[in-house]
Short mmCIF file of C-alpha atoms and ligand atoms in Angstrom, two decimals:
data_model
loop_
_atom_site.label_atom_id
_atom_site.label_comp_id
_atom_site.label_asym_id
_atom_site.label_seq_id
_atom_site.Cartn_x
_atom_site.Cartn_y
_atom_site.Cartn_z
CA MET A 1 2.97 -22.04 23.96
CA LYS A 2 5.62 -24.20 22.76
CA GLY A 3 5.18 -27.57 19.75
CA GLY A 4 6.67 -30.45 20.05
CA GLY A 5 9.66 -29.87 19.39
CA GLY A 6 10.38 -26.76 21.40
CA THR A 7 9.31 -24.23 18.38
CA PRO A 8 6.68 -21.87 19.45
CA VAL A 9 3.23 -22.54 18.21
CA SER A 10 1.37 -19.51 16.68
CA ASN A 11 -1.85 -19.62 18.62
CA ASP A 12 -1.30 -16.16 19.77
CA LEU A 13 -1.18 -14.94 16.56
CA ARG A 14 -4.25 -13.68 14.72
CA LEU A 15 -3.67 -14.93 11.16
CA VAL A 16 -4.95 -12.50 8.58
CA TYR A 17 -5.17 -12.98 4.88
CA PHE A 18 -3.80 -10.20 2.28
CA ALA A 19 -5.13 -10.47 -1.10
CA THR A 20 -1.89 -9.06 -3.35
CA SER A 21 -0.01 -10.40 -6.18
CA ASN A 22 2.84 -7.66 -4.96
CA LYS A 23 5.45 -9.53 -3.09
CA HIS A 24 6.71 -5.93 -1.92
CA LYS A 25 3.30 -4.76 -0.58
CA PHE A 26 3.05 -7.80 1.29
CA ASP A 27 6.57 -8.14 2.84
CA GLU A 28 6.35 -4.32 3.95
CA ALA A 29 2.52 -5.37 5.85
CA LYS A 30 4.18 -8.53 7.57
CA ASP A 31 6.79 -6.47 9.10
CA ILE A 32 4.35 -3.64 10.20
CA LEU A 33 1.74 -6.29 11.74
CA ALA A 34 4.52 -8.76 13.19
CA ASP A 35 4.65 -6.03 15.74
CA TYR A 36 1.06 -6.34 17.17
CA GLY A 37 1.15 -9.93 16.93
CA ILE A 38 -0.89 -10.28 13.64
CA ASP A 39 0.65 -13.27 11.32
CA LEU A 40 -0.05 -12.19 7.81
CA LYS A 41 -0.63 -14.94 4.70
CA MET A 42 -0.44 -14.08 1.48
CA VAL A 43 -3.15 -14.94 -0.98
CA ARG A 44 -1.41 -14.55 -4.57
CA GLU A 45 -5.17 -14.64 -6.53
CA LYS A 46 -5.85 -11.82 -8.72
CA THR A 47 -8.14 -9.52 -7.46
CA GLU A 48 -11.14 -7.78 -9.29
CA GLU A 49 -10.29 -3.89 -9.19
CA ILE A 50 -12.44 -1.92 -10.77
CA GLN A 51 -11.71 1.98 -12.37
CA ASP A 52 -13.17 4.32 -9.95
CA ASP A 53 -11.91 7.97 -9.08
CA ASP A 54 -11.36 7.07 -5.27
CA LEU A 55 -9.47 4.12 -4.09
CA ARG A 56 -12.19 3.47 -1.01
CA THR A 57 -14.40 2.00 -3.47
CA ILE A 58 -11.92 0.09 -5.18
CA ALA A 59 -10.56 -1.82 -2.34
CA VAL A 60 -14.28 -2.26 -0.65
CA HIS A 61 -14.87 -3.98 -4.00
CA ALA A 62 -12.20 -5.74 -4.52
CA LEU A 63 -12.78 -7.21 -1.09
CA SER A 64 -16.18 -7.75 -0.97
CA LYS A 65 -15.79 -10.14 -4.17
CA ALA A 66 -12.74 -12.01 -2.43
CA LEU A 67 -14.97 -12.34 0.53
CA GLU A 68 -17.36 -13.72 -1.60
CA LYS A 69 -15.13 -16.75 -2.46
CA ASP A 70 -13.29 -17.22 1.26
CA GLU A 71 -15.56 -15.87 4.50
CA ARG A 72 -12.55 -15.67 6.25
CA PRO A 73 -10.38 -12.55 7.97
CA THR A 74 -9.11 -11.20 4.22
CA MET A 75 -7.38 -7.92 4.13
CA ILE A 76 -6.73 -5.74 0.92
CA GLU A 77 -4.43 -2.90 0.38
CA ASP A 78 -5.35 0.21 -2.44
CA ALA A 79 -2.68 2.80 -3.16
CA GLY A 80 -2.08 5.73 -5.21
CA LEU A 81 0.95 8.34 -6.00
CA PHE A 82 -1.05 11.91 -6.39
CA VAL A 83 0.76 14.92 -8.23
CA LYS A 84 0.21 18.06 -6.73
CA MET A 85 0.87 20.38 -10.19
CA LEU A 86 -1.06 17.40 -12.36
CA ASN A 87 -4.26 17.78 -10.36
CA GLY A 88 -3.83 14.55 -8.32
CA PHE A 89 -2.74 12.36 -11.32
CA PRO A 90 -2.28 9.63 -11.45
CA GLY A 91 -3.98 9.09 -8.46
CA PRO A 92 -6.21 6.09 -8.90
CA TYR A 93 -4.81 5.22 -12.25
CA SER A 94 -1.14 4.69 -10.80
CA SER A 95 -0.83 1.44 -11.64
CA TYR A 96 -2.16 1.58 -15.65
CA VAL A 97 0.19 4.57 -15.42
CA HIS A 98 3.41 3.12 -14.11
CA ARG A 99 2.31 0.23 -16.57
CA VAL A 100 2.16 2.59 -19.45
CA LEU A 101 4.12 5.53 -18.85
CA GLY A 102 6.59 4.37 -15.89
CA VAL A 103 8.67 6.17 -13.51
CA ASP A 104 9.63 8.04 -16.68
CA GLY A 105 6.97 8.96 -18.10
CA ILE A 106 5.90 10.86 -14.65
CA LEU A 107 9.14 13.04 -14.61
CA ARG A 108 8.69 14.32 -18.46
CA LEU A 109 5.53 15.19 -17.37
CA MET A 110 7.23 17.38 -14.45
CA ASN A 111 9.86 18.55 -16.64
CA HIS A 112 11.19 22.49 -15.36
CA GLU A 113 8.39 22.10 -12.79
CA GLU A 114 9.31 24.02 -9.67
CA ASN A 115 6.31 22.57 -7.14
CA ARG A 116 7.28 18.80 -6.81
CA ASP A 117 4.83 18.08 -4.09
CA ALA A 118 2.80 15.00 -3.99
CA GLU A 119 2.02 12.21 -1.54
CA PHE A 120 0.91 8.26 -2.01
CA ARG A 121 -2.65 7.66 -0.49
CA SER A 122 -3.50 4.17 0.98
CA VAL A 123 -6.65 2.63 1.87
CA VAL A 124 -6.85 -0.73 3.37
CA ALA A 125 -9.65 -2.69 3.90
CA PHE A 126 -10.86 -5.39 6.13
CA GLY A 127 -13.25 -7.98 6.65
CA ASN A 128 -14.65 -11.61 7.58
CA SER A 129 -17.81 -11.26 5.46
CA PRO A 130 -18.59 -8.99 2.75
CA SER A 131 -21.06 -7.40 4.78
CA ILE A 132 -18.92 -5.89 7.17
CA ILE A 133 -15.67 -4.04 5.64
CA GLU A 134 -14.27 -1.76 7.93
CA THR A 135 -11.08 0.86 5.95
CA PHE A 136 -8.72 1.85 7.37
CA GLN A 137 -6.79 5.54 5.44
CA GLY A 138 -3.05 6.32 5.33
CA VAL A 139 -1.07 8.65 3.65
CA VAL A 140 2.35 10.35 3.44
CA LYS A 141 3.24 13.69 2.07
CA GLY A 142 6.89 14.43 0.33
CA THR A 143 8.59 15.50 -3.06
CA ILE A 144 8.72 13.74 -6.57
CA SER A 145 12.89 14.25 -7.41
CA LEU A 146 14.36 15.22 -10.36
CA GLN A 147 15.71 11.62 -11.60
CA PRO A 148 15.06 8.48 -10.25
CA LYS A 149 17.57 7.10 -7.31
CA GLY A 150 18.18 3.80 -5.63
CA ARG A 151 16.60 0.38 -6.35
CA SER A 152 14.65 -1.33 -3.28
CA GLY A 153 10.90 -1.33 -3.85
CA PHE A 154 8.50 -1.25 -6.09
CA GLY A 155 6.51 1.25 -8.59
CA PHE A 156 7.01 5.00 -7.98
CA ASP A 157 9.59 4.70 -5.30
CA PRO A 158 12.47 5.99 -7.11
CA ILE A 159 11.59 9.07 -7.90
CA PHE A 160 9.44 9.42 -4.15
CA ILE A 161 11.12 11.06 -1.30
CA PRO A 162 8.83 11.94 1.75
CA LYS A 163 8.51 14.66 3.52
CA GLY A 164 11.89 14.11 6.94
CA SER A 165 13.91 12.37 4.19
CA LYS A 166 16.70 13.26 1.90
CA LYS A 167 16.44 9.57 0.52
CA THR A 168 13.71 8.40 -2.29
CA PHE A 169 11.88 5.04 -0.68
CA ALA A 170 13.68 3.01 -3.43
CA GLU A 171 16.93 4.05 -1.24
CA MET A 172 15.94 2.99 1.56
CA SER A 173 15.68 -0.21 3.74
CA LEU A 174 12.39 -2.28 4.29
CA GLU A 175 11.93 -0.92 7.98
CA GLU A 176 12.95 2.49 6.65
CA LYS A 177 10.21 2.95 4.15
CA ASN A 178 7.96 1.59 6.83
CA HIS A 179 8.94 4.29 9.39
CA PHE A 180 7.64 6.76 6.75
CA SER A 181 4.68 4.80 4.01
CA HIS A 182 1.08 5.80 3.64
CA ARG A 183 0.61 2.13 3.77
CA ALA A 184 2.43 1.31 6.99
CA ASP A 185 0.35 4.36 8.30
CA ALA A 186 -2.69 2.89 7.50
CA LEU A 187 -1.93 -0.73 8.39
CA ARG A 188 -1.00 0.81 11.57
CA LYS A 189 -4.93 2.17 12.01
CA PHE A 190 -6.05 -1.53 11.28
CA ALA A 191 -3.55 -2.98 13.63
CA LYS A 192 -4.89 -0.71 16.13
CA TRP A 193 -8.44 -1.73 15.62
CA TYR A 194 -7.94 -4.89 15.00
CA THR A 195 -6.04 -5.81 18.19
CA SER A 196 -8.40 -3.68 20.40
CA LEU A 197 -11.06 -5.72 19.28
P1 IMP B 1 -1.93 -0.80 -6.66
O1 IMP B 1 -3.42 -0.57 -7.59
O2 IMP B 1 -2.16 -0.57 -4.89
O3 IMP B 1 -1.22 -2.08 -6.75
O4 IMP B 1 -1.35 0.10 -6.49
C1 IMP B 1 -1.54 1.00 -7.88
C2 IMP B 1 0.44 1.50 -8.13
O5 IMP B 1 0.75 2.54 -7.38
C3 IMP B 1 1.43 0.83 -7.84
O6 IMP B 1 1.16 -0.22 -9.39
C4 IMP B 1 2.89 1.61 -7.91
O7 IMP B 1 3.20 1.90 -9.04
C5 IMP B 1 1.87 2.34 -7.32
N1 IMP B 1 2.20 2.43 -5.42
C6 IMP B 1 1.42 2.19 -5.01
N2 IMP B 1 1.91 2.53 -3.45
C7 IMP B 1 3.58 2.40 -3.89
C8 IMP B 1 4.66 2.47 -2.96
O8 IMP B 1 4.25 1.76 -1.69
N3 IMP B 1 5.71 2.45 -3.75
C9 IMP B 1 5.71 3.07 -4.99
N4 IMP B 1 4.49 3.10 -5.97
C10 IMP B 1 2.95 2.63 -5.46
#
């Protein structure tokens, strides 16, 4: 369908609100979901993030709080870096650890460590009302680099090398990162489900 000035109108795109203050996450998600005809709108409100050992619990809690305010198709994503030799640390505490220790702090904790296996995990939670929430999980396995490399992305991107690549996430374009990432994995699962409804 065309608008007045020949501009395409987005009636055929399904609008989904993404509650996040992280513009990098939003850009990654928008790029993926566009492939499925889903139009994403960023809602920059502060989400309520509880501390819990489980990403899913954190995402579901934050989403139900957002939906209590506005009952509309809304998505929240929670992610974390799980380092094998640190028994999964920082995991659900990644945001706090990134703020306090940063990328260099993780590298110091892994000094001289040969086993550098790690994975990023993502949980996308979606719902229209607090009583009906669906979740989708994504994962990417990889290794922690010996030193930070690259300037793109955010968080631990400069020290994470996904399996199948020689580059860190921070050395990749958004499209390359979306080829590998935990977030892309969870978002594609969500999009397949959503567009099949
Ligand atoms: P959040 O709670 O989902 O915002 O993510 C927690 C923290 O994990 C972020 O502050 C980042 O430090 C880290 N993180 C999550 N996803 C990514 C990613 O795609 N790249 C790099 N770091 C990430």
